[in-house]
Tab-separated table of C-alpha atoms and ligand atoms in Angstrom:
chain	number	residue	atom	x	y	z
A	1130	UNK	CA	210.234	55.135	-18.272
A	1131	UNK	CA	210.451	56.220	-14.674
A	1132	UNK	CA	208.128	57.494	-12.004
A	1133	UNK	CA	208.895	59.262	-8.790
A	1134	UNK	CA	207.027	57.210	-6.165
A	1135	UNK	CA	208.799	54.894	-3.760
A	1136	UNK	CA	208.084	51.673	-5.669
A	1137	UNK	CA	209.671	53.372	-8.671
A	1138	UNK	CA	209.260	51.549	-11.997
A	1139	UNK	CA	212.076	51.887	-14.495
A	1140	UNK	CA	211.904	50.050	-17.827
A	1141	UNK	CA	214.616	50.789	-20.395
A	1142	UNK	CA	216.672	48.437	-22.598
A	1143	UNK	CA	219.471	48.697	-20.016
A	1144	UNK	CA	217.657	48.808	-16.711
A	1145	UNK	CA	214.455	47.368	-15.221
A	1146	UNK	CA	213.540	48.130	-11.613
A	1147	UNK	CA	210.556	48.038	-9.280
A	1148	UNK	CA	207.210	46.347	-9.804
A	1149	UNK	CA	206.528	46.372	-13.528
A	1150	UNK	CA	203.028	47.586	-14.379
A	1151	UNK	CA	202.419	46.075	-17.825
A	1152	UNK	CA	199.136	47.847	-18.479
A	1153	UNK	CA	200.832	51.137	-17.844
A	1154	UNK	CA	203.635	50.178	-20.246
A	1155	UNK	CA	201.079	49.454	-22.979
A	1156	UNK	CA	199.595	52.919	-22.434
A	1157	UNK	CA	202.838	54.826	-22.167
A	1158	UNK	CA	204.816	52.974	-24.869
A	1159	UNK	CA	201.738	53.169	-27.137
A	1160	UNK	CA	201.579	49.437	-27.960
A	1161	UNK	CA	198.452	47.284	-28.354
A	1162	UNK	CA	197.243	44.551	-25.989
A	1163	UNK	CA	196.860	41.115	-27.607
A	1164	UNK	CA	193.100	40.788	-28.060
A	1165	UNK	CA	191.039	37.603	-28.084
A	1166	UNK	CA	190.409	38.224	-31.787
A	1167	UNK	CA	194.131	38.347	-32.507
A	1168	UNK	CA	194.694	35.149	-30.505
A	1169	UNK	CA	192.102	33.424	-32.685
A	1170	UNK	CA	193.859	34.687	-35.799
A	1171	UNK	CA	197.180	33.304	-34.558
A	1172	UNK	CA	195.520	30.014	-33.663
A	1173	UNK	CA	194.321	29.636	-37.247
A	1174	UNK	CA	197.960	29.229	-38.276
A	1175	UNK	CA	199.527	27.558	-35.252
A	1176	UNK	CA	196.811	25.171	-34.082
A	1177	UNK	CA	196.838	25.088	-30.254
A	1178	UNK	CA	197.983	28.349	-28.664
A	1179	UNK	CA	201.519	28.241	-27.274
A	1180	UNK	CA	201.479	28.261	-23.417
A	1181	UNK	CA	203.246	31.637	-23.424
A	1182	UNK	CA	200.282	33.131	-25.299
A	1183	UNK	CA	197.682	31.212	-23.330
A	1184	UNK	CA	199.175	32.535	-20.087
A	1185	UNK	CA	199.533	36.059	-21.479
A	1186	UNK	CA	203.296	36.101	-21.033
A	1187	UNK	CA	203.240	37.583	-24.503
A	1188	UNK	CA	200.805	40.379	-23.808
A	1189	UNK	CA	201.385	43.243	-26.219
A	1190	UNK	CA	202.246	43.916	-29.865
A	1191	UNK	CA	202.638	46.391	-32.668
A	1192	UNK	CA	201.267	45.472	-36.100
A	1193	UNK	CA	201.114	41.720	-35.492
A	1194	UNK	CA	197.639	41.826	-37.082
A	1195	UNK	CA	199.086	43.576	-40.170
A	1196	UNK	CA	201.802	40.939	-40.505
A	1197	UNK	CA	199.261	38.117	-40.254
A	1198	UNK	CA	196.997	39.789	-42.813
A	1199	UNK	CA	199.921	40.004	-45.238
A	1200	UNK	CA	200.833	36.385	-44.485
A	1201	UNK	CA	197.308	35.363	-45.426
A	1202	UNK	CA	197.911	37.131	-48.761
A	1203	UNK	CA	201.095	35.061	-49.156
A	1204	UNK	CA	203.481	37.845	-48.194
A	1205	UNK	CA	205.742	36.144	-45.710
A	1206	UNK	CA	207.593	37.739	-42.805
A	1207	UNK	CA	210.972	37.108	-41.223
A	1208	UNK	CA	211.681	36.810	-37.520
A	1209	UNK	CA	214.276	38.971	-35.808
A	1210	UNK	CA	215.532	38.824	-32.252
A	1211	UNK	CA	218.849	39.061	-30.392
A	1212	UNK	CA	221.099	39.100	-27.377
A	1213	UNK	CA	223.528	41.553	-25.800
A	1214	UNK	CA	226.382	39.245	-24.760
A	1215	UNK	CA	227.557	40.664	-21.433
A	1216	UNK	CA	227.890	37.302	-19.650
A	1217	UNK	CA	226.176	33.927	-19.485
A	1218	UNK	CA	222.613	33.495	-20.718
A	1219	UNK	CA	219.951	33.182	-17.994
A	1220	UNK	CA	216.589	31.424	-18.112
A	1221	UNK	CA	214.723	34.744	-18.618
A	1222	UNK	CA	216.455	35.191	-21.994
A	1223	UNK	CA	215.153	31.805	-23.068
A	1224	UNK	CA	211.512	32.955	-22.830
A	1225	UNK	CA	211.439	35.017	-26.063
A	1226	UNK	CA	213.759	32.534	-27.818
A	1227	UNK	CA	211.521	29.549	-27.047
A	1228	UNK	CA	208.583	31.492	-28.460
A	1229	UNK	CA	210.610	32.534	-31.510
A	1230	UNK	CA	211.375	28.859	-32.183
A	1231	UNK	CA	207.649	28.081	-31.974
A	1232	UNK	CA	206.897	30.825	-34.537
A	1233	UNK	CA	209.703	29.637	-36.805
A	1234	UNK	CA	208.317	26.082	-36.754
A	1235	UNK	CA	204.715	27.105	-37.344
A	1236	UNK	CA	205.233	29.794	-39.973
A	1237	UNK	CA	208.341	28.272	-41.597
A	1238	UNK	CA	210.166	31.577	-41.599
A	1239	UNK	CA	213.751	32.735	-41.434
A	1240	UNK	CA	215.206	34.059	-38.203
A	1241	UNK	CA	217.856	36.785	-38.081
A	1242	UNK	CA	219.505	36.785	-34.660
A	1243	UNK	CA	221.718	39.721	-33.704
A	1244	UNK	CA	224.546	39.178	-31.214
A	1245	UNK	CA	225.416	42.695	-30.079
A	1246	UNK	CA	229.018	42.343	-28.908
A	1247	UNK	CA	229.520	45.977	-30.006
A	1248	UNK	CA	226.623	47.242	-27.849
A	1249	UNK	CA	227.885	45.517	-24.727
A	1250	UNK	CA	231.382	46.862	-25.348
A	1251	UNK	CA	230.263	50.488	-25.537
A	1252	UNK	CA	227.704	50.234	-22.730
A	1253	UNK	CA	229.603	48.214	-20.111
A	1254	UNK	CA	232.669	50.103	-18.830
A	1255	UNK	CA	234.579	47.062	-17.693
A	1256	UNK	CA	234.134	44.715	-20.696
A	1257	UNK	CA	236.693	44.391	-23.501
A	1258	UNK	CA	235.815	43.627	-27.128
A	1259	UNK	CA	237.502	40.271	-26.778
A	1260	UNK	CA	235.256	39.388	-23.847
A	1261	UNK	CA	231.989	40.472	-25.479
A	1262	UNK	CA	232.912	38.543	-28.611
A	1263	UNK	CA	233.663	35.412	-26.551
A	1264	UNK	CA	230.377	35.771	-24.665
A	1265	UNK	CA	228.657	36.182	-28.042
A	1266	UNK	CA	229.933	32.828	-29.265
A	1267	UNK	CA	229.085	31.137	-25.959
A	1268	UNK	CA	225.582	32.693	-25.925
A	1269	UNK	CA	224.942	31.492	-29.490
A	1270	UNK	CA	225.301	27.920	-28.174
A	1271	UNK	CA	222.265	28.521	-25.937
A	1272	UNK	CA	220.207	29.639	-28.900
A	1273	UNK	CA	221.253	26.643	-30.986
A	1274	UNK	CA	220.564	24.264	-28.054
A	1275	UNK	CA	216.878	25.239	-28.280
A	1276	UNK	CA	216.665	23.409	-31.616
A	1277	UNK	CA	216.703	26.164	-34.259
A	1278	UNK	CA	217.374	24.875	-37.760
A	1279	UNK	CA	220.576	26.142	-39.404
A	1280	UNK	CA	219.007	26.472	-42.855
A	1281	UNK	CA	216.540	29.064	-41.506
A	1282	UNK	CA	218.643	30.729	-38.792
A	1283	UNK	CA	221.204	33.455	-39.432
A	1284	UNK	CA	223.281	34.720	-36.522
A	1285	UNK	CA	224.904	38.119	-36.960
A	1286	UNK	CA	227.971	38.777	-34.778
A	1287	UNK	CA	228.021	42.562	-35.027
A	1288	UNK	CA	231.758	43.278	-34.877
A	1289	UNK	CA	232.690	40.476	-37.248
A	1290	UNK	CA	229.804	41.171	-39.645
A	1291	UNK	CA	229.724	44.970	-39.562
A	1292	UNK	CA	230.449	45.172	-43.320
A	1293	UNK	CA	226.975	43.691	-43.927
A	1294	UNK	CA	225.304	46.184	-41.584
A	1295	UNK	CA	227.072	49.486	-42.016
A	1296	UNK	CA	225.307	50.938	-45.075
A	1297	UNK	CA	221.826	50.420	-43.600
A	1298	UNK	CA	223.025	51.661	-40.189
A	1299	UNK	CA	224.140	54.913	-41.813
A	1300	UNK	CA	220.795	55.349	-43.602
A	1301	UNK	CA	219.063	54.857	-40.237
A	1302	UNK	CA	221.420	57.050	-38.203
A	1303	UNK	CA	221.040	59.969	-40.636
A	1304	UNK	CA	217.294	59.998	-39.952
A	1305	UNK	CA	217.365	60.023	-36.138
A	1306	UNK	CA	218.123	63.316	-34.422
A	1307	UNK	CA	220.065	63.476	-31.190
A	1308	UNK	CA	217.072	64.916	-29.369
A	1309	UNK	CA	214.836	62.000	-30.467
A	1310	UNK	CA	217.446	59.451	-29.386
A	1311	UNK	CA	217.969	61.256	-26.099
A	1312	UNK	CA	214.237	61.256	-25.356
A	1313	UNK	CA	213.945	57.542	-26.198
A	1314	UNK	CA	217.032	56.311	-24.379
A	1315	UNK	CA	217.782	58.933	-21.719
A	1316	UNK	CA	221.326	59.724	-22.913
A	1317	UNK	CA	223.330	62.099	-20.696
A	1318	UNK	CA	226.229	64.474	-21.428
A	1319	UNK	CA	228.508	61.806	-19.993
A	1320	UNK	CA	227.233	59.069	-22.370
A	1321	UNK	CA	229.994	57.982	-24.746
A	1322	UNK	CA	229.303	58.656	-28.434
A	1323	UNK	CA	229.657	54.969	-29.377
A	1324	UNK	CA	226.545	54.276	-27.339
A	1325	UNK	CA	224.684	57.216	-28.904
A	1326	UNK	CA	225.208	55.910	-32.453
A	1327	UNK	CA	224.616	52.311	-31.448
A	1328	UNK	CA	220.772	52.133	-31.702
A	1329	UNK	CA	221.139	52.521	-35.488
A	1330	UNK	CA	222.841	49.091	-35.515
A	1331	UNK	CA	219.996	47.364	-33.665
A	1332	UNK	CA	217.632	48.659	-36.375
A	1333	UNK	CA	219.539	47.033	-39.250
A	1334	UNK	CA	218.335	43.404	-39.024
A	1335	UNK	CA	214.750	44.684	-39.427
A	1336	UNK	CA	215.703	45.401	-43.029
A	1337	UNK	CA	218.571	43.070	-43.850
A	1338	UNK	CA	216.463	40.372	-45.485
A	1339	UNK	CA	215.586	42.730	-48.333
A	1340	UNK	CA	219.254	43.553	-48.859
A	1341	UNK	CA	220.297	39.889	-48.883
A	1342	UNK	CA	217.480	38.423	-50.961
A	1343	UNK	CA	215.747	41.319	-52.711
A	1344	UNK	CA	212.537	40.198	-51.002
A	1345	UNK	CA	210.952	43.165	-49.179
A	1346	UNK	CA	208.931	41.547	-46.371
A	1347	UNK	CA	208.236	42.760	-42.820
A	1348	UNK	CA	210.195	41.603	-39.783
A	1349	UNK	CA	208.376	40.374	-36.678
A	1350	UNK	CA	210.349	40.828	-33.468
A	1351	UNK	CA	209.592	38.641	-30.434
A	1352	UNK	CA	211.334	40.144	-27.377
A	1353	UNK	CA	210.580	41.351	-23.875
A	1354	UNK	CA	208.994	44.811	-23.614
A	1355	UNK	CA	212.304	46.373	-22.417
A	1356	UNK	CA	213.568	46.485	-26.022
A	1357	UNK	CA	210.591	48.487	-27.291
A	1358	UNK	CA	212.237	51.965	-27.460
A	1359	UNK	CA	214.407	50.741	-30.351
A	1360	UNK	CA	211.397	49.790	-32.428
A	1361	UNK	CA	209.577	53.058	-31.913
A	1362	UNK	CA	212.455	54.873	-33.598
A	1363	UNK	CA	212.925	52.244	-36.294
A	1364	UNK	CA	209.245	52.161	-37.171
A	1365	UNK	CA	209.199	55.934	-37.683
A	1366	UNK	CA	211.772	55.793	-40.452
A	1367	UNK	CA	211.191	52.358	-42.048
A	1368	UNK	CA	208.879	53.580	-44.779
A	1369	UNK	CA	211.130	56.517	-45.623
A	1370	UNK	CA	213.780	53.916	-46.444
A	1371	UNK	CA	211.324	51.900	-48.548
A	1372	UNK	CA	210.764	49.050	-46.072
A	1373	UNK	CA	207.826	47.706	-44.066
A	1374	UNK	CA	207.521	48.886	-40.475
A	1375	UNK	CA	208.901	46.129	-38.243
A	1376	UNK	CA	206.213	44.456	-36.107
A	1377	UNK	CA	206.667	43.358	-32.502
A	1378	UNK	CA	205.282	40.877	-30.029
A	1379	UNK	CA	206.311	41.680	-26.459
A	1380	UNK	CA	206.685	39.412	-23.446
A	1381	UNK	CA	206.818	40.114	-19.735
A	1382	UNK	CA	210.090	39.996	-17.828
A	1383	UNK	CA	210.858	36.996	-15.666
A	1384	UNK	CA	211.676	38.503	-12.239
A	1385	UNK	CA	214.859	37.685	-10.356
A	1386	UNK	CA	214.622	35.308	-7.395
A	1387	UNK	CA	214.739	38.326	-5.069
A	1388	UNK	CA	211.391	39.600	-6.480
A	1389	UNK	CA	210.651	42.729	-8.561
A	1390	UNK	CA	212.430	44.082	-11.655
A	1391	UNK	CA	213.788	41.441	-14.013
A	1392	UNK	CA	216.168	38.547	-13.773
A	1393	UNK	CA	219.483	40.150	-14.560
A	1394	UNK	CA	223.025	38.828	-15.000
A	1395	UNK	CA	224.347	41.650	-12.828
A	1396	UNK	CA	222.707	39.996	-9.791
A	1397	UNK	CA	224.051	36.428	-9.994
A	1398	UNK	CA	222.643	35.129	-6.684
A	1399	UNK	CA	219.058	35.784	-7.802
A	1400	UNK	CA	219.632	34.624	-11.385
A	1401	UNK	CA	219.624	31.097	-12.818
A	1402	UNK	CA	222.209	30.884	-15.586
A	1403	UNK	CA	221.913	28.140	-18.189
A	1404	UNK	CA	225.417	27.027	-17.222
A	1405	UNK	CA	224.673	26.752	-13.469
A	1406	UNK	CA	225.477	23.462	-11.737
A	1407	UNK	CA	222.767	21.639	-9.741
A	1408	UNK	CA	224.089	22.708	-6.312
A	1409	UNK	CA	224.081	26.387	-7.302
A	1410	UNK	CA	220.497	26.104	-8.571
A	1411	UNK	CA	219.387	24.473	-5.316
A	1412	UNK	CA	221.105	27.166	-3.236
A	1413	UNK	CA	219.626	30.054	-5.239
A	1414	UNK	CA	216.107	28.597	-5.185
A	1415	UNK	CA	216.411	27.871	-1.478
A	1416	UNK	CA	217.104	31.581	-0.836
A	1417	UNK	CA	214.327	32.799	-3.164
A	1418	UNK	CA	211.746	35.361	-2.091
A	1419	UNK	CA	208.338	33.675	-1.616
A	1420	UNK	CA	204.899	34.602	-0.363
A	1421	UNK	CA	205.330	32.354	2.681
A	1422	UNK	CA	204.671	33.128	6.352
A	1423	UNK	CA	207.101	33.460	9.255
A	1424	UNK	CA	206.548	29.918	10.572
A	1425	UNK	CA	205.283	26.632	9.113
A	1426	UNK	CA	202.524	26.509	11.744
A	1427	UNK	CA	201.242	29.947	10.772
A	1428	UNK	CA	201.397	29.102	7.060
A	1429	UNK	CA	199.450	25.858	7.549
A	1430	UNK	CA	196.787	27.882	9.324
A	1431	UNK	CA	196.509	30.980	7.123
A	1432	UNK	CA	198.067	29.914	3.803
A	1433	UNK	CA	200.612	31.818	1.659
A	1434	UNK	CA	200.475	34.282	-1.249
A	1435	UNK	CA	201.492	32.926	-4.691
A	1436	UNK	CA	200.876	36.354	-6.268
A	1437	UNK	CA	204.096	37.747	-4.801
A	1438	UNK	CA	206.075	34.474	-4.827
A	1439	UNK	CA	208.981	34.212	-7.277
A	1440	UNK	CA	208.992	30.404	-7.058
A	1441	UNK	CA	205.362	30.265	-8.185
A	1442	UNK	CA	206.157	32.659	-11.042
A	1443	UNK	CA	208.865	30.309	-12.318
A	1444	UNK	CA	206.347	27.490	-12.487
A	1445	UNK	CA	203.969	29.861	-14.257
A	1446	UNK	CA	206.530	31.168	-16.761
A	1447	UNK	CA	208.486	28.053	-17.642
A	1448	UNK	CA	208.336	25.006	-15.414
A	1449	UNK	CA	204.694	23.848	-15.260
A	1450	UNK	CA	203.066	23.484	-18.663
A	1451	UNK	CA	199.974	21.748	-17.307
A	1452	UNK	CA	197.373	24.426	-16.464
A	1453	UNK	CA	195.432	22.070	-14.191
A	1454	UNK	CA	198.496	21.228	-12.089
A	1455	UNK	CA	199.420	24.887	-11.860
A	1456	UNK	CA	195.962	25.806	-10.535
A	1457	UNK	CA	196.197	22.933	-8.070
A	1458	UNK	CA	199.534	24.209	-6.756
A	1459	UNK	CA	198.129	27.722	-6.422
A	1460	UNK	CA	195.128	26.426	-4.451
A	1461	UNK	CA	197.310	24.349	-2.139
A	1462	UNK	CA	199.571	27.327	-1.537
A	1463	UNK	CA	196.711	29.661	-0.623
A	1464	UNK	CA	195.171	27.103	1.714
A	1465	UNK	CA	198.444	26.242	3.467
A	1466	UNK	CA	198.381	22.585	2.339
A	1467	UNK	CA	201.779	22.957	0.682
A	1468	UNK	CA	204.739	24.768	2.257
A	1469	UNK	CA	207.460	26.812	0.544
A	1470	UNK	CA	210.129	24.152	1.130
A	1471	UNK	CA	208.186	21.656	-0.995
A	1472	UNK	CA	207.653	24.098	-3.853
A	1473	UNK	CA	211.322	25.089	-3.776
A	1474	UNK	CA	212.475	21.459	-3.884
A	1475	UNK	CA	210.094	20.702	-6.808
A	1476	UNK	CA	211.239	23.773	-8.723
A	1477	UNK	CA	214.956	23.096	-8.205
A	1478	UNK	CA	214.459	19.542	-9.437
A	1479	UNK	CA	212.619	20.690	-12.561
A	1480	UNK	CA	215.137	23.395	-13.376
A	1481	UNK	CA	218.027	20.976	-12.912
A	1482	UNK	CA	216.374	18.410	-15.163
A	1483	UNK	CA	215.847	21.064	-17.834
A	1484	UNK	CA	219.402	22.395	-17.484
A	1485	UNK	CA	221.030	18.947	-17.685
A	1486	UNK	CA	219.427	18.420	-21.098
A	1487	UNK	CA	220.062	22.015	-22.215
A	1488	UNK	CA	223.731	21.814	-21.217
A	1489	UNK	CA	224.150	18.570	-23.169
A	1490	UNK	CA	222.679	20.156	-26.322
A	1491	UNK	CA	224.692	23.303	-25.711
A	1492	UNK	CA	227.941	21.322	-25.841
A	1493	UNK	CA	226.844	19.588	-29.059
A	1494	UNK	CA	226.139	23.009	-30.556
A	1495	UNK	CA	229.885	23.770	-30.534
A	1496	UNK	CA	230.258	21.417	-33.511
A	1497	UNK	CA	227.636	23.156	-35.656
A	1498	UNK	CA	227.829	26.841	-34.698
A	1499	UNK	CA	229.478	27.763	-38.029
A	1500	UNK	CA	226.405	26.561	-39.918
A	1501	UNK	CA	224.377	29.312	-38.216
A	1502	UNK	CA	226.708	32.236	-38.936
A	1503	UNK	CA	225.201	34.672	-41.439
A	1504	UNK	CA	228.510	34.460	-43.346
A	1505	UNK	CA	228.424	30.673	-43.615
B	2689	TYM	P1	219.434	41.258	-23.794
B	2689	TYM	O1	220.675	40.464	-23.915
B	2689	TYM	O2	219.284	42.215	-22.685
B	2689	TYM	O3	218.198	40.279	-23.757
B	2689	TYM	C1	218.024	39.239	-24.711
B	2689	TYM	C2	216.523	38.980	-24.859
B	2689	TYM	O4	215.973	38.540	-23.626
B	2689	TYM	C3	214.934	39.411	-23.192
B	2689	TYM	N1	215.042	39.456	-21.737
B	2689	TYM	C4	214.156	38.858	-20.923
B	2689	TYM	N2	213.005	38.213	-21.188
B	2689	TYM	C5	212.286	37.740	-20.141
B	2689	TYM	N3	212.686	37.891	-18.842
B	2689	TYM	C6	213.833	38.530	-18.524
B	2689	TYM	N4	214.212	38.675	-17.256
B	2689	TYM	C7	214.627	39.058	-19.606
B	2689	TYM	N5	215.797	39.759	-19.661
B	2689	TYM	C8	216.029	39.979	-20.970
B	2689	TYM	C9	215.193	40.736	-23.895
B	2689	TYM	O5	214.019	41.495	-24.060
B	2689	TYM	C10	215.733	40.232	-25.229
B	2689	TYM	O6	214.658	39.863	-26.064
B	2689	TYM	N6	220.023	44.972	-27.203
B	2689	TYM	C11	219.556	43.594	-27.002
B	2689	TYM	C12	220.074	42.636	-28.075
B	2689	TYM	C13	219.257	42.692	-29.327
B	2689	TYM	C14	217.885	42.348	-29.460
B	2689	TYM	C15	217.543	42.572	-30.808
B	2689	TYM	C16	216.957	41.846	-28.534
B	2689	TYM	C17	219.677	43.110	-30.569
B	2689	TYM	N7	218.662	43.028	-31.461
B	2689	TYM	C18	216.263	42.296	-31.282
B	2689	TYM	C19	215.668	41.576	-28.993
B	2689	TYM	C20	215.332	41.811	-30.333
B	2689	TYM	C21	219.948	43.082	-25.615
B	2689	TYM	O7	220.876	43.542	-25.006
B	2689	TYM	O8	219.169	42.013	-25.181
């Protein structure tokens, strides 16, 4: 989606720019906000609400209520999410995966995880198939490091596993016209035809559980809102193919350290990769865009603005679970009691602590990755 004004917002699966207006996305994508009633329904099954729901990082959905109603009638669902392996994983990608792990634990459901080495090959001019496949295997280590259980987690490496996907992809592709795909994804005359067919492949894991087990249950997809165009198309044809419409729960996009848009691998200096070393993290955080004033003296006098500060957002999204401490930090920022240097040092320390542990688990994951492959 684009608009013509100077703070132009663009949100597509391949590009996010400008200040993202989430209420406008709900309206224009035609999704539903997560109501208080729905939160209570979720809470019935999960106990305490996950911080990402409490803080409205997950803010929108399609048919989550339907999936929960079916669950209450003992019709289970499966989880589906994925990654386009174009480089290292960054901490923004971890947001939907951490939430997916929470849902897997609470609802005891299977997860299908699609590693789209084919997508990244057709979309990114400079990447070879060998590279996207290598990134795919490296990125899977990040998923496994979050603690998913192999018995319930099935990673699909598209190129390697295409024989399991191709029949459903064809059924899907036959039911999407070029003009529908063009309207959803903005294809141009210069778009290569691999890319044009590709969305049919991202639809397949919505339905693969039925093919593998004979059990026709809905898929619930936790992902950021940028992936939504895929599901609009898939939902339109699901019932024609005899399946449930896939349901979604959408999260916001963690911004890059430069502010605006989303954290994105193509801008490495404003992105924290899960493989970054402590010095790199410190340097990137030190250069982050904040809501601070020109001088310390001025800031002590008039305070700063956490609403526009990327450092504050990182505490909010991932690195301060305690609501009381977060509110305290916000108050101290607005009043000028705390300066940006302190917040940056605290954040860098927390991220480095998290990454040290994540990197250790990521290395251990090398020994067990085969247990997660859908063809195990
Ligand atoms: P990809 O690799 O762009 O993103 C992987 C997942 O991370 C989410 N995401 C973010 N979340 C929060 N903050 C950010 N800055 C941020 N950047 C990305 C994405 O929404 C996604 O959930 N085509 C897909 C791969 C895929 C997929 C799926 C994703 C295949 N099947 C099913 C989600 C669900 C892709 O390139 O994702």
